[in-house]
mmCIF file of C-alpha atoms and ligand atoms in Angstrom:
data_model
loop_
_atom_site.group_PDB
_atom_site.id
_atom_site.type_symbol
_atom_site.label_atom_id
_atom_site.label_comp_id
_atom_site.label_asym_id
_atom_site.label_seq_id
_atom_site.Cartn_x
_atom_site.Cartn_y
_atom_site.Cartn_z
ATOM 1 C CA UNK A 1 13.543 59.001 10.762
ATOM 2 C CA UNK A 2 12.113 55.295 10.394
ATOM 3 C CA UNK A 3 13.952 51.999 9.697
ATOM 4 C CA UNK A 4 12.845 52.266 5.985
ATOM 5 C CA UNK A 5 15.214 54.767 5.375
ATOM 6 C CA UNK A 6 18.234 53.087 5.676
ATOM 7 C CA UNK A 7 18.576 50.406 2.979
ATOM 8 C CA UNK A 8 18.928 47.880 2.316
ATOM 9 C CA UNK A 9 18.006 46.170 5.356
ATOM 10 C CA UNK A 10 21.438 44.131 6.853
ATOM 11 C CA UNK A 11 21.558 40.620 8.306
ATOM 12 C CA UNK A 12 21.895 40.600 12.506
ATOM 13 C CA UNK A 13 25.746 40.905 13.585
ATOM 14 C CA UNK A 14 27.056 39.881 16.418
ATOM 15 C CA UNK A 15 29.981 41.767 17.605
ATOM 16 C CA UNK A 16 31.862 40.313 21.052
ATOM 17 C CA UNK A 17 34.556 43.358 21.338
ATOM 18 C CA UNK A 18 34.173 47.113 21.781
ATOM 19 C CA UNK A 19 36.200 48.059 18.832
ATOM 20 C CA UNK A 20 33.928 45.370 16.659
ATOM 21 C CA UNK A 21 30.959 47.333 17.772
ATOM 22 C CA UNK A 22 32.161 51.078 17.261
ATOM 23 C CA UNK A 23 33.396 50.325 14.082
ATOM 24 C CA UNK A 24 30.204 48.975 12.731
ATOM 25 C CA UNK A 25 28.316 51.838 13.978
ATOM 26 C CA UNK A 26 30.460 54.642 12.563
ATOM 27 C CA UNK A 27 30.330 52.812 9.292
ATOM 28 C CA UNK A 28 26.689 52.612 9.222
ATOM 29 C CA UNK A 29 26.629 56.489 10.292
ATOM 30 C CA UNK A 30 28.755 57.452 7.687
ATOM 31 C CA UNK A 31 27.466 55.526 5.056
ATOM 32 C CA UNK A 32 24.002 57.236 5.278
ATOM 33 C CA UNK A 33 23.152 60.505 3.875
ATOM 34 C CA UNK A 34 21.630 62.262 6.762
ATOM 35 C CA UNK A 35 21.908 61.133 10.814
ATOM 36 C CA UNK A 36 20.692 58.241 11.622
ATOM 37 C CA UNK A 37 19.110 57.270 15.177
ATOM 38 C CA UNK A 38 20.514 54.729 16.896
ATOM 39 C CA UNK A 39 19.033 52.838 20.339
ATOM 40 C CA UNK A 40 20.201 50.652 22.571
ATOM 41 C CA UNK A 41 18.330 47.953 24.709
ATOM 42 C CA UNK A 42 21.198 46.983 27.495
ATOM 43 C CA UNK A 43 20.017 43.426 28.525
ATOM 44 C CA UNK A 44 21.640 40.324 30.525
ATOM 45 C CA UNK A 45 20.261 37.663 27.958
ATOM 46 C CA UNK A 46 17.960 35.137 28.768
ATOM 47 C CA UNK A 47 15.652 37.234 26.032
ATOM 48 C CA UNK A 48 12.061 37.121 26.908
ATOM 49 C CA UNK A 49 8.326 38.318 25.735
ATOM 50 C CA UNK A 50 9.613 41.977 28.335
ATOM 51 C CA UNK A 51 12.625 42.537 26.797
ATOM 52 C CA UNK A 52 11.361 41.828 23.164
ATOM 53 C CA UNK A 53 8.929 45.014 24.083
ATOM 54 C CA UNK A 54 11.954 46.819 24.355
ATOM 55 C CA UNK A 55 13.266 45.890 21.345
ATOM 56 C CA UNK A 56 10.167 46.297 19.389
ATOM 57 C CA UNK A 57 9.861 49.527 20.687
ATOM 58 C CA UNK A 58 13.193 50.437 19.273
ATOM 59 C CA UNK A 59 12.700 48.826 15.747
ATOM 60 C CA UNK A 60 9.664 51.696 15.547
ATOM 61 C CA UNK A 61 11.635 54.513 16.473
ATOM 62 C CA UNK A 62 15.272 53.827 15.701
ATOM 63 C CA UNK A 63 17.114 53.027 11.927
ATOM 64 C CA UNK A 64 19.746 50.860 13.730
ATOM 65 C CA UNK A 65 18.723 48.710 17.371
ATOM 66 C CA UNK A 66 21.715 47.468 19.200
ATOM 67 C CA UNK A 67 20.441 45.100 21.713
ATOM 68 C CA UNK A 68 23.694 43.771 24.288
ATOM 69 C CA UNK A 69 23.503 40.569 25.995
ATOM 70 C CA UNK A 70 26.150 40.885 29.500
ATOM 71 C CA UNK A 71 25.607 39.929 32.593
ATOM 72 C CA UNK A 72 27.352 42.386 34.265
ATOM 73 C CA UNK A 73 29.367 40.247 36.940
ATOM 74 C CA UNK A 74 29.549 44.030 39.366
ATOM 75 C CA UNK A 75 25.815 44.136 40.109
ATOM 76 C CA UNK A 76 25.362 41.104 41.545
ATOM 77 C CA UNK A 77 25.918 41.095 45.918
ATOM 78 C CA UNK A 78 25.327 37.605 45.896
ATOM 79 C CA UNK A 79 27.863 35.201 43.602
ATOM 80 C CA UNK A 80 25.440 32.068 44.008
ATOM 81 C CA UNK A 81 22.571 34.132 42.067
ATOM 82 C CA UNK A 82 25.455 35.005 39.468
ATOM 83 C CA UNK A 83 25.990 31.420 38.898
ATOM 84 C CA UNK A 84 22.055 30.482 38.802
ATOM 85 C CA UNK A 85 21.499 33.486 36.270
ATOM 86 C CA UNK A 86 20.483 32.116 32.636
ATOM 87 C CA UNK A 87 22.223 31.933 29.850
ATOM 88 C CA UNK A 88 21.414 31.066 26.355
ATOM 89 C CA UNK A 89 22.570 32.948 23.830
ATOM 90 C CA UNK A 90 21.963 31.173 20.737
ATOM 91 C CA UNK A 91 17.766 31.543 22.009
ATOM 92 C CA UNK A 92 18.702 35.248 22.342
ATOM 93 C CA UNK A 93 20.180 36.237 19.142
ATOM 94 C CA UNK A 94 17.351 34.170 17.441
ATOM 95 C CA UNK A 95 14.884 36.488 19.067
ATOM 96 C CA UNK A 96 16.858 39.534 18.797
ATOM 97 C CA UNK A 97 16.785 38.546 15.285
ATOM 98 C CA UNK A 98 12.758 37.976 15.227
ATOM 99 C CA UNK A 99 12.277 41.271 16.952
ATOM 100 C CA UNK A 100 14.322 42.942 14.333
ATOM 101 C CA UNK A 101 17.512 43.866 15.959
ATOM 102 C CA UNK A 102 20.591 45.007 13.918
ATOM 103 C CA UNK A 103 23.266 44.493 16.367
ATOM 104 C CA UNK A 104 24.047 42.449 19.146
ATOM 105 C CA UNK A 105 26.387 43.238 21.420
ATOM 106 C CA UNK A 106 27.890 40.195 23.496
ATOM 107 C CA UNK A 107 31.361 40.649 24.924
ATOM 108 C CA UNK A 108 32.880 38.636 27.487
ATOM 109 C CA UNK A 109 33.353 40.229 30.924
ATOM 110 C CA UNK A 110 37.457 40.850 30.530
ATOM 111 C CA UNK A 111 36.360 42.918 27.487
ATOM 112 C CA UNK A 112 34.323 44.947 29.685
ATOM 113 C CA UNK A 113 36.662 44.748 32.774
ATOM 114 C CA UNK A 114 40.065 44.337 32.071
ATOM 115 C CA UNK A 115 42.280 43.241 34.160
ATOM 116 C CA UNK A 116 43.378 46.883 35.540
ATOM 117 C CA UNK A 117 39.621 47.944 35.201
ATOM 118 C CA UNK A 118 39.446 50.478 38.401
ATOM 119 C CA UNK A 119 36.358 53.089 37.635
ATOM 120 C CA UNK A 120 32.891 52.915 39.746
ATOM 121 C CA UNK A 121 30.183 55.417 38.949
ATOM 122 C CA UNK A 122 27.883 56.193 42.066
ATOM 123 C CA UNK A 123 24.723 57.620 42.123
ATOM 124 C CA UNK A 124 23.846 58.940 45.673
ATOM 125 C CA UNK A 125 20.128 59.233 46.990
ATOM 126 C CA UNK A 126 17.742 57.627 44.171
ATOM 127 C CA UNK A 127 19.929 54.480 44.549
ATOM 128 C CA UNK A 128 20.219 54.225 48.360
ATOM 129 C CA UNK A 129 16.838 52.950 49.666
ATOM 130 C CA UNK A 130 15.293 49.670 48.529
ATOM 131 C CA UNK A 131 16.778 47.561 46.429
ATOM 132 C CA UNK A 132 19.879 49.587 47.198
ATOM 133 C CA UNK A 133 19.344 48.600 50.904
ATOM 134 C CA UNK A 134 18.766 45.288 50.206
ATOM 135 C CA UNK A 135 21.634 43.969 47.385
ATOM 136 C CA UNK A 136 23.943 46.841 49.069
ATOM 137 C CA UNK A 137 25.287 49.983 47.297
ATOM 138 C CA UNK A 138 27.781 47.726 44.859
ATOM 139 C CA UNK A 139 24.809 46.555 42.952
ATOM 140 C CA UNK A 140 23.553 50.495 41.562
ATOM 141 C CA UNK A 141 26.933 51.006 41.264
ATOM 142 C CA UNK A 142 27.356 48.207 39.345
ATOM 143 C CA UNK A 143 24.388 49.153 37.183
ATOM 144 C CA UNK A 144 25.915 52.546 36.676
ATOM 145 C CA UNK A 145 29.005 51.938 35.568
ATOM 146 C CA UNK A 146 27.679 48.959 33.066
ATOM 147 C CA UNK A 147 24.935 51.323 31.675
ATOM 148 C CA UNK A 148 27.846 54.233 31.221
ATOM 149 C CA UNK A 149 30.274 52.273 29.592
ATOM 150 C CA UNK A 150 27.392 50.832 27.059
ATOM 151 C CA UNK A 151 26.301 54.589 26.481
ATOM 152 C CA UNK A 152 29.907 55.436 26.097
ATOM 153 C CA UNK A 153 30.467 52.312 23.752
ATOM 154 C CA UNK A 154 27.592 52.449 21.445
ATOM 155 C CA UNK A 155 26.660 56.104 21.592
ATOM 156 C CA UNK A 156 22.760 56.271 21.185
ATOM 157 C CA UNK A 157 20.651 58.791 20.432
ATOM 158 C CA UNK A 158 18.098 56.244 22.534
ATOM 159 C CA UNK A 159 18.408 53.737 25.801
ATOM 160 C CA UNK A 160 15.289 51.772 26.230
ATOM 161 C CA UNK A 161 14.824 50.466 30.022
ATOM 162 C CA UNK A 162 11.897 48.811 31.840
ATOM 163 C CA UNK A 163 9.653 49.873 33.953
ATOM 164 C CA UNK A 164 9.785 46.251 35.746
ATOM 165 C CA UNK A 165 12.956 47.465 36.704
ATOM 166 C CA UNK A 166 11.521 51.113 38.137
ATOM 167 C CA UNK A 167 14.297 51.993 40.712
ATOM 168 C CA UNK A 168 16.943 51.043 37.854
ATOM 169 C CA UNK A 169 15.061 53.317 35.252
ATOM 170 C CA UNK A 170 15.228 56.551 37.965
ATOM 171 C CA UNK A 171 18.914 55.646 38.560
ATOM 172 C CA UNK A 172 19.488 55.810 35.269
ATOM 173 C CA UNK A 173 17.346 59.121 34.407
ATOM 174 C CA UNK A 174 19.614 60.938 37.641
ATOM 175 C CA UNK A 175 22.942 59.814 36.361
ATOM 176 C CA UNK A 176 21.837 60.587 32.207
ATOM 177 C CA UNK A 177 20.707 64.050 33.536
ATOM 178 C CA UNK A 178 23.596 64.985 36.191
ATOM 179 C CA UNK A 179 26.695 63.413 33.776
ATOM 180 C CA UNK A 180 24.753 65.543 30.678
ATOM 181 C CA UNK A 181 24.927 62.286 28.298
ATOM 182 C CA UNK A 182 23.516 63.198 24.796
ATOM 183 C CA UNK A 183 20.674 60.435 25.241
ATOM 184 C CA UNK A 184 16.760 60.187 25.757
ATOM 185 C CA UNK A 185 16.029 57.258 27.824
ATOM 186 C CA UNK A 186 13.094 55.897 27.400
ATOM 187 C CA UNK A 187 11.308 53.718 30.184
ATOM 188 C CA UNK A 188 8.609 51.135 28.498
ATOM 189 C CA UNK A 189 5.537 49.329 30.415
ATOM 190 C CA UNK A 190 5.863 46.119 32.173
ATOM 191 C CA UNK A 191 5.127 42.882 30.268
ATOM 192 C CA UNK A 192 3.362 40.638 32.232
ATOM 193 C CA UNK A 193 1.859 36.743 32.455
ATOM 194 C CA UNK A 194 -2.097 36.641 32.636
ATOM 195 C CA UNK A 195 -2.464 36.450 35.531
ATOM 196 C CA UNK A 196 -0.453 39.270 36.599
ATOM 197 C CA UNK A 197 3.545 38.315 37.538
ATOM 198 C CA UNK A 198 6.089 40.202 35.504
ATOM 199 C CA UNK A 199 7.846 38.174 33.320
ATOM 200 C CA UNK A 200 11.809 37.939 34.528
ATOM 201 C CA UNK A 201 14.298 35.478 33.632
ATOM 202 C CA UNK A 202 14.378 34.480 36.979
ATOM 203 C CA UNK A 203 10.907 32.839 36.372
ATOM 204 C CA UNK A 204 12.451 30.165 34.992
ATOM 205 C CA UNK A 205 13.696 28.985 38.226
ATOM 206 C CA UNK A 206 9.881 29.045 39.977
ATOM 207 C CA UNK A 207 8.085 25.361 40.228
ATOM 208 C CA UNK A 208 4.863 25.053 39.166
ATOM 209 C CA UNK A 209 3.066 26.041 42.711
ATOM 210 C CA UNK A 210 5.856 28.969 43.162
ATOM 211 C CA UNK A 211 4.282 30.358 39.481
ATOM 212 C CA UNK A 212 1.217 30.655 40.842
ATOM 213 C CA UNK A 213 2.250 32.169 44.638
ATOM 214 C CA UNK A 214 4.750 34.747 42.629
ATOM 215 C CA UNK A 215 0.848 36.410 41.303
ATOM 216 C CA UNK A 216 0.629 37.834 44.629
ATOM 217 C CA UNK A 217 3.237 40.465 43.943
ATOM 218 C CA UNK A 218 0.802 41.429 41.433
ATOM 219 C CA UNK A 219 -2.310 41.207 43.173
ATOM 220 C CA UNK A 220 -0.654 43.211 46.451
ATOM 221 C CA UNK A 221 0.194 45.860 44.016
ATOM 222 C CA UNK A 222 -3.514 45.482 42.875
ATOM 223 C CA UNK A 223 -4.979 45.879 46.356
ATOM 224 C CA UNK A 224 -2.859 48.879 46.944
ATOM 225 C CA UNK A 225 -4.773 50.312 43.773
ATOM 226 C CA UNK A 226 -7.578 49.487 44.624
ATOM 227 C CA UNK A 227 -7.470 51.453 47.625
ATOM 228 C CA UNK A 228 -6.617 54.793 46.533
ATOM 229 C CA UNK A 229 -9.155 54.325 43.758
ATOM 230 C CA UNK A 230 -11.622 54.037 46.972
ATOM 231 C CA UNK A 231 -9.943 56.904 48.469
ATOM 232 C CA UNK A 232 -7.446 55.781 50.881
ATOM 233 C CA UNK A 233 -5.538 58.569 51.228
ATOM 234 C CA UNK A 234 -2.980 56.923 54.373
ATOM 235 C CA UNK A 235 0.285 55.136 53.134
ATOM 236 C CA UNK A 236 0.495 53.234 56.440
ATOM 237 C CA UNK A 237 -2.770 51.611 56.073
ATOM 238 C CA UNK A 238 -2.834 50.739 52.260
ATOM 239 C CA UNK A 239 1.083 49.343 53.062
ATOM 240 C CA UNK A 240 -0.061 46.843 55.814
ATOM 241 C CA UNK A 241 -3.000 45.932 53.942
ATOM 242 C CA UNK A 242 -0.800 44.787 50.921
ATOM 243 C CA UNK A 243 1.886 43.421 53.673
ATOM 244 C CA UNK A 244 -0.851 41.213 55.514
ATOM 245 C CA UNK A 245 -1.968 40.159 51.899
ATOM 246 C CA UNK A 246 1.439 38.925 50.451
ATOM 247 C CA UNK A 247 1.929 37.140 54.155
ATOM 248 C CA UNK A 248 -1.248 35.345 53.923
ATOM 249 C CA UNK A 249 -0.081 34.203 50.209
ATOM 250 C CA UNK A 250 3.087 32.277 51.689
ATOM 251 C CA UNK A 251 5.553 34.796 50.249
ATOM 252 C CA UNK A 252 8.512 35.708 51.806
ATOM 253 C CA UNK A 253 7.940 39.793 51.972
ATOM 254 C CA UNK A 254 11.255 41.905 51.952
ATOM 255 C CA UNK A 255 9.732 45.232 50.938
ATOM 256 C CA UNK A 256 6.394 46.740 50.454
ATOM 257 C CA UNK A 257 6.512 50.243 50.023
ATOM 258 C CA UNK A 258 5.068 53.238 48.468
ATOM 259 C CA UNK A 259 7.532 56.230 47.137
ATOM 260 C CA UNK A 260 7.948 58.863 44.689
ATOM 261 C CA UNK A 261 8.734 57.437 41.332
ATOM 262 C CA UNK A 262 11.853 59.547 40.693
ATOM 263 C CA UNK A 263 13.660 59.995 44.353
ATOM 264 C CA UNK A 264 12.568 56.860 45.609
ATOM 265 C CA UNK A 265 11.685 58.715 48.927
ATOM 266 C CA UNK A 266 8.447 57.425 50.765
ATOM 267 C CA UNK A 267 5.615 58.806 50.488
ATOM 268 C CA UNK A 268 3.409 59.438 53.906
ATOM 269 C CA UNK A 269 0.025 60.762 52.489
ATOM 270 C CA UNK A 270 -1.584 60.080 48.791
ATOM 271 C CA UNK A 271 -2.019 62.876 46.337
ATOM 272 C CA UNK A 272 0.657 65.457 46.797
ATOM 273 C CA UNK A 273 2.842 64.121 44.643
ATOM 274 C CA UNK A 274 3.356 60.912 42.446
ATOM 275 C CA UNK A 275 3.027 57.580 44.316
ATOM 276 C CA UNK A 276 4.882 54.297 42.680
ATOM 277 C CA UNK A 277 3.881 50.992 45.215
ATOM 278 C CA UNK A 278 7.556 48.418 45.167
ATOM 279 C CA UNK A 279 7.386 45.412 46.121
ATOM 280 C CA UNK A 280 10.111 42.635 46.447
ATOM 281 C CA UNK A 281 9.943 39.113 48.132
ATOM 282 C CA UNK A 282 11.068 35.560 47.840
ATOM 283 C CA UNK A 283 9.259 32.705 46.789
ATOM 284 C CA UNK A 284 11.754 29.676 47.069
ATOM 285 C CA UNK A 285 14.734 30.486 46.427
ATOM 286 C CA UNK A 286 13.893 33.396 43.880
ATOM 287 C CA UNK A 287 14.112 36.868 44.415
ATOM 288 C CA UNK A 288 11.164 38.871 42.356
ATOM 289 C CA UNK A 289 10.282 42.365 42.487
ATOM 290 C CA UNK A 290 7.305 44.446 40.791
ATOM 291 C CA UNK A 291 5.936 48.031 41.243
ATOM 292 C CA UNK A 292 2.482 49.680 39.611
ATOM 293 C CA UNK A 293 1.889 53.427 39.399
ATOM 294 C CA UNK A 294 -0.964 54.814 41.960
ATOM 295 C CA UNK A 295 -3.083 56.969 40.416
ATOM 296 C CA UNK A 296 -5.868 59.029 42.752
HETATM 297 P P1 LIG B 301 17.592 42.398 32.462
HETATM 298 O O1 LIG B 301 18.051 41.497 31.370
HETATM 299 O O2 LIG B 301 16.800 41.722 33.521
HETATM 300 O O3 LIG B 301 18.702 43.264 32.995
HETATM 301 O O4 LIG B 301 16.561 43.400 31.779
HETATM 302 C C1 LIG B 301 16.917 44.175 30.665
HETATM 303 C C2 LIG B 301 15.874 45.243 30.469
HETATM 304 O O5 LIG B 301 14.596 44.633 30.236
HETATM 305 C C3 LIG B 301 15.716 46.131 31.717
HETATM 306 O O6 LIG B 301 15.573 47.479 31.309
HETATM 307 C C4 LIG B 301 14.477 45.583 32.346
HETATM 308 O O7 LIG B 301 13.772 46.537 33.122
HETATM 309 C C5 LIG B 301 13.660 45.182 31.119
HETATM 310 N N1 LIG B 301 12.651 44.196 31.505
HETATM 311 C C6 LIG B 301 12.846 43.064 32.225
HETATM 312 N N2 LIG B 301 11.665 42.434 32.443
HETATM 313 C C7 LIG B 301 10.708 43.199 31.853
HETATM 314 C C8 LIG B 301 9.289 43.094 31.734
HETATM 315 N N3 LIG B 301 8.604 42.080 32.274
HETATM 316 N N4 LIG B 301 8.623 44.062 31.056
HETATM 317 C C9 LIG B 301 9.311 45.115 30.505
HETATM 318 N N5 LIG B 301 10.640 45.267 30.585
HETATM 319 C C10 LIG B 301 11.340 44.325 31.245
#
């Protein structure tokens, strides 16, 4: 079914509790005459050109596009980045409005955690290495449980993630497939500047010359391309290649690896299976990450 279906078309509401939200949505599925789809787009605000691909995304393929706005105090290791995350919310329901969403879902983080709040859900494997590593084992857990309760709030036929955000996407696809939740999830490509850095709300926070240093995330993941398009077949050699690359660029490497794109485990030699190159480092004070497909 496509939006034109459902009519007539609604203004955007903006719904801050749980019960707000559910009740909307079971009116709209009951006042329509056969099932409607509905998708989700979970987001932490700060609404930009990547997450509007989401949204658009939804708009073609859903009748009704919730889009929430929470930033989701339990995946965040470090409270200082909390505090420096953006938020603008009036910006963000303007563009969820431009990029056609129905709903927005904003509720305030006691709605979300109550007071006696005491449920974690934990994917093992996919989210230990990596970014797991790195922000520690509360932040995929954090992700989890957030993602869950949105699925279990707004019941979707379809969850659209990014693939900016790759390890969060396979963390997502384990738990949807192991916990059997009645939802595709659907993982859309990376929106980028032109010259290469993904867009992120933490962009925001770069200077002028950090802009420009942030492209070698890109341009590392480019190299690493590059390379098995030449026929590098050797992970070690294509990783310190890209390693040496983002060094010389005066980026502060944490990661450069290359892994399978659903287990997250490394991969040794090219062309047995899948290869996705991560990469995360620092430039200032802000924490970027960005990951390209290899294809031989
Ligand atoms: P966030 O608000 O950062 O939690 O992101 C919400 C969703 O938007 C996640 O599924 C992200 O992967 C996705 N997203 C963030 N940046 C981009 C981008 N540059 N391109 C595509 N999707 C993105």
């Amino acid at each position: 079914m496509t939006h034109s279906t459902v009519s007539p078309p609604m203004p955007l509401r903006i719904h801050r509790t749980i019960a707000a939200v559910r009740s909307d949505l079971s009116e709209r599925r009951a006042s329509s005459a056969v099932p409607i789809t509905v998708g989700l787009v979970p987001t932490m605000g700060a609404l930009h050109s990547g997450h509007l691909s989401l949204l658009k995304r939804a708009r073609e393929q859903c009748d009704v596009v919730v889009v929430s706005l929470f930033v989701n105090p339990a995946q965040f290791n470090d409270a200082a980045d909390l505090r420096a995350y953006p938020r603008s919310e009036d910006h963000d329901r303007r563009s969820a409005e431009l990029a056609g969403a129905d709903i927005v879902f904003a509720p305030s983080v006691e709605e979300m955690y109550p007071p006696d709040y005491s449920t974690k859900v934990v994917v093992s494997g996919v989210s230990e290495p990596l970014e797991g590593a790195r922000r520690g084992r509360s932040h995929f857990e954090g992700v989890a449980t957030v993602v869950t309760k949105l699925l279990n709030i707004v019941s979707p036929e379809i969850a659209y993630f990014g693939q900016k955000d790759a390890q969060q996407a396979a963390v997502v696809q384990r738990m949807v497939a192991d916990l059997n939740f009645p939802v595709t999830i659907e993982v859309c490509p990376t929106v980028r500047e032109p010259l290469g850095l993904a867009l992120s709300s933490r962009n925001q926070r770069l200077s002028g010359s950090e802009l420009a240093r942030a492209n070698a995330l890109h341009h590392a993941l480019e190299l690493a391309g590059q390379l098995v398009a030449a026929g590098e077949r050797d992970s070690a050699r294509i990783v310190a290649r890209a390693r040496d690359q983002i060094d010389a660029a005066g980026v502060s490497l944490e990661y450069f690896e290359l892994v399978n794109p659903d287990t997250f485990r490394t991969v040794q030699v090219i062309g047995a299976e899948p290869v996705l190159a991560v990469v995360a480092a620092r430039v200032g004070d802000v924490r970027l990450i960005d990951n390209e497909l290899l294809e031989p």
